[in-house]
């Protein structure tokens, strides 16, 4: 699966234009028609052919009937098409964007240059490959916070170091609450750390209808650090958890390898890419359909549901307390650190719950 986070940077025409902060262009009939025809053509590569045909027929019918004649604003056309396409396809990932400055002549199929790859690697390194926190929590639980899934060729060594750091903990909390996705290869790599080397585990398929091909994802036999096996995994998720992060959570949930704590995720499953439509318009188009080998489905639209639904603000503390409680159940004797950690985390969780209730009461 590839990153399909298309929500960031979306433009809402009405309020911003009223503030006078955005430039616009005056659309004429020719430009408007070119954009609409380009959208209809791009839909040939959409992940769901039946939904694509429905959207294409609607666009062409409106176009032939003079349906978009009153739209002269670039922002308004982008917003109108986005609403229309999302309604017809029931796909919130599909979105049309307007750029007041001309867009470069780039294709989604154009491979990055060596210079572009070097720049991406440098920027990824500056963020520590989105491996934001690695630590041992009180009571001997590991904690790994990921803000994204960077490609394994960038992040593999750092992930190996992180897994080495938490290798001797007795349970692991992985925080994906603010993870917008990224590389499918990194999803497979991290899953490989949490599952046995043999036999290989089938993680997911991606069907590409326009290309008539299926891409499979499996665990790999060799990882750069110690595997994390036979110990509980707690995954923190929320509304900002999207795309590849959702794939990771959904996969481990179906394999019964992790307990999910938090709130329902964004519901963006199907991978895609940006499509240039016109000098001033482009769209994000989902072109593949993810299929989980256990369920035969995915989380598009519905999101990944937590096993324990709690506010995202409390998810980490709940997972910490749950992990300590599980350790206590399986320990023949309660050691001093575990007992102290249980009492401390319980008090902290109680206080956080009271604070949250007070804040909600103040909003009424």
Tab-separated table of N, CA, C and O in Angstrom, residues 249-324:
chain	number	residue	atom	x	y	z
A	249	UNK	N	-2.467	-1.428	11.715
A	249	UNK	CA	-3.389	-1.730	12.812
A	249	UNK	C	-4.408	-2.797	12.406
A	249	UNK	O	-4.675	-3.742	13.161
A	250	UNK	N	-4.983	-2.649	11.222
A	250	UNK	CA	-5.993	-3.593	10.742
A	250	UNK	C	-5.397	-4.993	10.594
A	250	UNK	O	-6.002	-6.000	10.996
A	251	UNK	N	-4.190	-5.071	10.049
A	251	UNK	CA	-3.533	-6.360	9.833
A	251	UNK	C	-3.273	-7.076	11.150
A	251	UNK	O	-3.607	-8.261	11.311
A	252	UNK	N	-2.686	-6.366	12.119
A	252	UNK	CA	-2.380	-7.002	13.396
A	252	UNK	C	-3.641	-7.361	14.161
A	252	UNK	O	-3.678	-8.360	14.889
A	253	UNK	N	-4.695	-6.574	13.976
A	253	UNK	CA	-5.963	-6.905	14.631
A	253	UNK	C	-6.517	-8.205	14.080
A	253	UNK	O	-6.976	-9.078	14.840
A	254	UNK	N	-6.510	-8.360	12.744
A	254	UNK	CA	-7.044	-9.577	12.144
A	254	UNK	C	-6.188	-10.795	12.476
A	254	UNK	O	-6.706	-11.916	12.568
A	255	UNK	N	-4.891	-10.598	12.662
A	255	UNK	CA	-4.004	-11.692	13.045
A	255	UNK	C	-4.033	-11.962	14.548
A	255	UNK	O	-3.332	-12.854	15.038
A	256	UNK	N	-4.836	-11.161	15.272
A	256	UNK	CA	-4.960	-11.280	16.725
A	256	UNK	C	-3.602	-11.137	17.423
A	256	UNK	O	-3.306	-11.819	18.413
A	257	UNK	N	-2.792	-10.244	16.872
A	257	UNK	CA	-1.467	-10.008	17.438
A	257	UNK	C	-1.408	-8.752	18.286
A	257	UNK	O	-0.390	-8.487	18.945
A	258	UNK	N	-2.448	-7.937	18.282
A	258	UNK	CA	-2.408	-6.677	19.027
A	258	UNK	C	-3.789	-6.322	19.550
A	258	UNK	O	-4.818	-6.734	18.989
A	259	UNK	N	-3.793	-5.547	20.628
A	259	UNK	CA	-5.021	-4.977	21.184
A	259	UNK	C	-5.053	-3.503	20.816
A	259	UNK	O	-4.099	-2.766	21.099
A	260	UNK	N	-6.132	-3.059	20.168
A	260	UNK	CA	-6.240	-1.682	19.687
A	260	UNK	C	-7.000	-0.841	20.699
A	260	UNK	O	-8.104	-1.212	21.132
A	261	UNK	N	-6.412	0.306	21.047
A	261	UNK	CA	-6.966	1.185	22.079
A	261	UNK	C	-7.041	2.598	21.532
A	261	UNK	O	-6.077	3.097	20.947
A	262	UNK	N	-8.179	3.260	21.708
A	262	UNK	CA	-8.327	4.645	21.257
A	262	UNK	C	-9.634	4.868	20.552
A	262	UNK	O	-10.696	4.434	21.022
A	263	UNK	N	-9.580	5.549	19.391
A	263	UNK	CA	-10.782	5.882	18.633
A	263	UNK	C	-10.646	5.383	17.199
A	263	UNK	O	-9.551	5.049	16.729
A	264	UNK	N	-11.777	5.336	16.491
A	264	UNK	CA	-11.811	4.847	15.120
A	264	UNK	C	-10.904	5.685	14.219
A	264	UNK	O	-10.855	6.908	14.332
A	265	UNK	N	-10.223	5.020	13.306
A	265	UNK	CA	-9.246	5.685	12.445
A	265	UNK	C	-9.918	6.392	11.269
A	265	UNK	O	-11.137	6.374	11.115
A	266	UNK	N	-9.095	6.996	10.401
A	266	UNK	CA	-9.588	7.890	9.341
A	266	UNK	C	-10.401	7.185	8.262
A	266	UNK	O	-11.243	7.802	7.607
A	267	UNK	N	-10.158	5.914	8.023
A	267	UNK	CA	-10.922	5.195	7.005
A	267	UNK	C	-10.412	5.402	5.590
A	267	UNK	O	-11.192	5.441	4.638
A	268	UNK	N	-9.086	5.512	5.439
A	268	UNK	CA	-8.473	5.690	4.117
A	268	UNK	C	-7.620	4.465	3.807
A	268	UNK	O	-6.496	4.343	4.283
A	269	UNK	N	-8.177	3.587	2.997
A	269	UNK	CA	-7.509	2.318	2.741
A	269	UNK	C	-6.820	2.255	1.387
A	269	UNK	O	-5.730	1.705	1.265
A	270	UNK	N	-7.468	2.776	0.359
A	270	UNK	CA	-7.025	2.484	-1.001
A	270	UNK	C	-5.923	3.427	-1.471
A	270	UNK	O	-6.070	4.645	-1.418
A	271	UNK	N	-4.804	2.874	-1.951
A	271	UNK	CA	-3.662	3.691	-2.350
A	271	UNK	C	-3.884	4.382	-3.686
A	271	UNK	O	-4.673	3.930	-4.520
A	272	UNK	N	-3.186	5.474	-3.873
A	272	UNK	CA	-3.322	6.211	-5.128
A	272	UNK	C	-2.215	7.211	-5.296
A	272	UNK	O	-1.161	7.126	-4.654
A	273	UNK	N	-2.456	8.193	-6.157
A	273	UNK	CA	-1.434	9.194	-6.468
A	273	UNK	C	-2.111	10.438	-7.019
A	273	UNK	O	-3.286	10.421	-7.405
A	274	UNK	N	-1.343	11.522	-7.071
A	274	UNK	CA	-1.841	12.750	-7.663
A	274	UNK	C	-1.880	12.660	-9.175
A	274	UNK	O	-0.976	12.095	-9.796
A	275	UNK	N	-2.933	13.223	-9.777
A	275	UNK	CA	-3.096	13.231	-11.231
A	275	UNK	C	-3.220	14.679	-11.701
A	275	UNK	O	-4.123	15.407	-11.262
A	276	UNK	N	-2.325	15.111	-12.577
A	276	UNK	CA	-2.406	16.458	-13.125
A	276	UNK	C	-3.544	16.518	-14.138
A	276	UNK	O	-3.609	15.715	-15.063
A	277	UNK	N	-4.455	17.476	-13.972
A	277	UNK	CA	-5.617	17.600	-14.844
A	277	UNK	C	-5.494	18.752	-15.835
A	277	UNK	O	-6.050	18.696	-16.938
A	278	UNK	N	-4.769	19.801	-15.412
A	278	UNK	CA	-4.795	21.077	-16.130
A	278	UNK	C	-3.680	21.925	-15.543
A	278	UNK	O	-3.084	21.563	-14.525
A	279	UNK	N	-3.383	23.039	-16.133
A	279	UNK	CA	-2.338	23.920	-15.600
A	279	UNK	C	-2.596	24.313	-14.145
A	279	UNK	O	-1.647	24.583	-13.397
A	280	UNK	N	-3.859	24.349	-13.742
A	280	UNK	CA	-4.200	24.830	-12.404
A	280	UNK	C	-4.970	23.813	-11.570
A	280	UNK	O	-5.410	24.157	-10.466
A	281	UNK	N	-5.141	22.592	-12.036
A	281	UNK	CA	-5.941	21.612	-11.294
A	281	UNK	C	-5.240	20.253	-11.265
A	281	UNK	O	-4.649	19.823	-12.258
A	282	UNK	N	-5.343	19.591	-10.114
A	282	UNK	CA	-4.903	18.211	-9.992
A	282	UNK	C	-5.843	17.505	-9.023
A	282	UNK	O	-6.608	18.148	-8.305
A	283	UNK	N	-5.813	16.192	-9.039
A	283	UNK	CA	-6.688	15.444	-8.142
A	283	UNK	C	-5.923	14.281	-7.529
A	283	UNK	O	-4.975	13.763	-8.121
A	284	UNK	N	-6.342	13.900	-6.321
A	284	UNK	CA	-5.841	12.664	-5.745
A	284	UNK	C	-6.814	11.563	-6.125
A	284	UNK	O	-8.012	11.649	-5.864
A	285	UNK	N	-6.278	10.496	-6.732
A	285	UNK	CA	-7.109	9.419	-7.250
A	285	UNK	C	-6.667	8.077	-6.659
A	285	UNK	O	-5.553	7.609	-6.936
A	286	UNK	N	-7.498	7.425	-5.838
A	286	UNK	CA	-7.188	6.063	-5.389
A	286	UNK	C	-7.225	5.103	-6.578
A	286	UNK	O	-8.226	5.028	-7.283
A	287	UNK	N	-6.146	4.376	-6.797
A	287	UNK	CA	-6.059	3.501	-7.967
A	287	UNK	C	-5.931	2.027	-7.613
A	287	UNK	O	-6.029	1.169	-8.481
A	288	UNK	N	-5.677	1.717	-6.351
A	288	UNK	CA	-5.579	0.333	-5.916
A	288	UNK	C	-6.595	0.042	-4.831
A	288	UNK	O	-7.080	0.952	-4.154
A	289	UNK	N	-6.933	-1.216	-4.677
A	289	UNK	CA	-7.872	-1.625	-3.644
A	289	UNK	C	-7.194	-2.642	-2.735
A	289	UNK	O	-6.779	-3.716	-3.177
A	290	UNK	N	-7.067	-2.296	-1.462
A	290	UNK	CA	-6.437	-3.185	-0.487
A	290	UNK	C	-7.416	-4.283	-0.092
A	290	UNK	O	-8.597	-4.026	0.154
A	291	UNK	N	-6.923	-5.504	-0.034
A	291	UNK	CA	-7.730	-6.648	0.396
A	291	UNK	C	-6.961	-7.398	1.476
A	291	UNK	O	-5.835	-7.844	1.246
A	292	UNK	N	-7.560	-7.523	2.646
A	292	UNK	CA	-6.945	-8.279	3.720
A	292	UNK	C	-7.232	-9.760	3.504
A	292	UNK	O	-8.384	-10.136	3.256
A	293	UNK	N	-6.224	-10.637	3.590
A	293	UNK	CA	-6.447	-12.053	3.308
A	293	UNK	C	-7.332	-12.769	4.324
A	293	UNK	O	-7.883	-13.829	4.023
A	294	UNK	N	-7.495	-12.176	5.507
A	294	UNK	CA	-8.353	-12.796	6.524
A	294	UNK	C	-9.814	-12.421	6.303
A	294	UNK	O	-10.712	-13.270	6.304
A	295	UNK	N	-10.074	-11.125	6.075
A	295	UNK	CA	-11.459	-10.653	5.966
A	295	UNK	C	-11.950	-10.567	4.530
A	295	UNK	O	-13.163	-10.525	4.297
A	296	UNK	N	-11.027	-10.515	3.559
A	296	UNK	CA	-11.428	-10.301	2.177
A	296	UNK	C	-11.942	-8.896	1.928
A	296	UNK	O	-12.567	-8.621	0.906
A	297	UNK	N	-11.683	-7.976	2.852
A	297	UNK	CA	-12.182	-6.594	2.763
A	297	UNK	C	-11.116	-5.665	3.297
A	297	UNK	O	-9.967	-6.052	3.544
A	298	UNK	N	-11.491	-4.375	3.493
A	298	UNK	CA	-10.575	-3.420	4.106
A	298	UNK	C	-11.371	-2.428	4.943
A	298	UNK	O	-12.545	-2.652	5.244
A	299	UNK	N	-10.756	-1.338	5.307
A	299	UNK	CA	-11.335	-0.368	6.241
A	299	UNK	C	-11.750	0.930	5.543
A	299	UNK	O	-12.021	1.928	6.214
A	300	UNK	N	-11.808	0.944	4.219
A	300	UNK	CA	-12.160	2.157	3.491
A	300	UNK	C	-13.529	2.677	3.950
A	300	UNK	O	-14.528	1.974	3.941
A	301	UNK	N	-13.555	3.940	4.359
A	301	UNK	CA	-14.800	4.573	4.787
A	301	UNK	C	-15.161	4.291	6.227
A	301	UNK	O	-15.565	5.205	6.960
A	302	UNK	N	-15.025	3.061	6.673
A	302	UNK	CA	-15.442	2.692	8.033
A	302	UNK	C	-14.365	2.971	9.065
A	302	UNK	O	-14.662	3.199	10.249
A	303	UNK	N	-13.091	2.947	8.654
A	303	UNK	CA	-12.001	3.081	9.597
A	303	UNK	C	-11.739	1.771	10.327
A	303	UNK	O	-12.507	0.814	10.236
A	304	UNK	N	-10.638	1.732	11.051
A	304	UNK	CA	-10.297	0.580	11.890
A	304	UNK	C	-10.863	0.836	13.280
A	304	UNK	O	-10.599	1.878	13.881
A	305	UNK	N	-11.643	-0.109	13.771
A	305	UNK	CA	-12.300	0.067	15.065
A	305	UNK	C	-11.400	-0.413	16.198
A	305	UNK	O	-10.758	-1.463	16.080
A	306	UNK	N	-11.346	0.338	17.298
A	306	UNK	CA	-10.527	-0.104	18.438
A	306	UNK	C	-11.208	-1.262	19.167
A	306	UNK	O	-12.430	-1.418	19.130
A	307	UNK	N	-10.398	-2.057	19.848
A	307	UNK	CA	-10.950	-3.090	20.736
A	307	UNK	C	-11.468	-2.462	22.019
A	307	UNK	O	-12.445	-2.933	22.601
A	308	UNK	N	-10.804	-1.399	22.455
A	308	UNK	CA	-11.238	-0.639	23.632
A	308	UNK	C	-11.324	0.823	23.233
A	308	UNK	O	-10.307	1.458	22.945
A	309	UNK	N	-12.542	1.336	23.196
A	309	UNK	CA	-12.756	2.708	22.759
A	309	UNK	C	-12.605	3.674	23.928
A	309	UNK	O	-13.387	3.642	24.884
A	310	UNK	N	-11.590	4.525	23.841
A	310	UNK	CA	-11.349	5.551	24.856
A	310	UNK	C	-10.908	6.813	24.129
A	310	UNK	O	-10.415	6.745	22.996
A	311	UNK	N	-11.078	7.988	24.721
A	311	UNK	CA	-10.588	9.221	24.083
A	311	UNK	C	-9.087	9.129	23.803
A	311	UNK	O	-8.331	8.556	24.603
A	312	UNK	N	-8.675	9.684	22.657
A	312	UNK	CA	-7.257	9.577	22.294
A	312	UNK	C	-6.358	10.176	23.365
A	312	UNK	O	-5.221	9.725	23.542
A	313	UNK	N	-6.860	11.174	24.096
A	313	UNK	CA	-6.043	11.804	25.133
A	313	UNK	C	-5.690	10.818	26.259
A	313	UNK	O	-4.674	10.986	26.945
A	314	UNK	N	-6.558	9.815	26.461
A	314	UNK	CA	-6.342	8.862	27.546
A	314	UNK	C	-5.730	7.549	27.075
A	314	UNK	O	-5.395	6.696	27.895
A	315	UNK	N	-5.594	7.373	25.774
A	315	UNK	CA	-5.239	6.061	25.228
A	315	UNK	C	-3.910	5.538	25.756
A	315	UNK	O	-3.794	4.355	26.106
A	316	UNK	N	-2.887	6.383	25.822
A	316	UNK	CA	-1.586	5.922	26.285
A	316	UNK	C	-1.645	5.485	27.736
A	316	UNK	O	-1.124	4.423	28.106
A	317	UNK	N	-2.285	6.293	28.561
A	317	UNK	CA	-2.338	5.941	29.980
A	317	UNK	C	-3.178	4.687	30.194
A	317	UNK	O	-2.839	3.833	31.032
A	318	UNK	N	-4.257	4.535	29.431
A	318	UNK	CA	-5.081	3.322	29.529
A	318	UNK	C	-4.270	2.099	29.108
A	318	UNK	O	-4.306	1.051	29.760
A	319	UNK	N	-3.522	2.219	28.017
A	319	UNK	CA	-2.705	1.098	27.551
A	319	UNK	C	-1.631	0.744	28.575
A	319	UNK	O	-1.351	-0.445	28.815
A	320	UNK	N	-1.022	1.763	29.171
A	320	UNK	CA	0.006	1.522	30.189
A	320	UNK	C	-0.601	0.770	31.372
A	320	UNK	O	-0.041	-0.237	31.842
A	321	UNK	N	-1.746	1.223	31.834
A	321	UNK	CA	-2.397	0.567	32.970
A	321	UNK	C	-2.842	-0.851	32.603
A	321	UNK	O	-2.676	-1.795	33.395
A	322	UNK	N	-3.373	-1.011	31.389
A	322	UNK	CA	-3.812	-2.328	30.941
A	322	UNK	C	-2.622	-3.286	30.857
A	322	UNK	O	-2.711	-4.451	31.257
A	323	UNK	N	-1.501	-2.789	30.324
A	323	UNK	CA	-0.322	-3.630	30.217
A	323	UNK	C	0.209	-4.055	31.578
A	323	UNK	O	0.583	-5.224	31.776
A	324	UNK	N	0.236	-3.131	32.527
A	324	UNK	CA	0.700	-3.461	33.877
A	324	UNK	C	-0.237	-4.456	34.552
A	324	UNK	O	0.212	-5.386	35.239
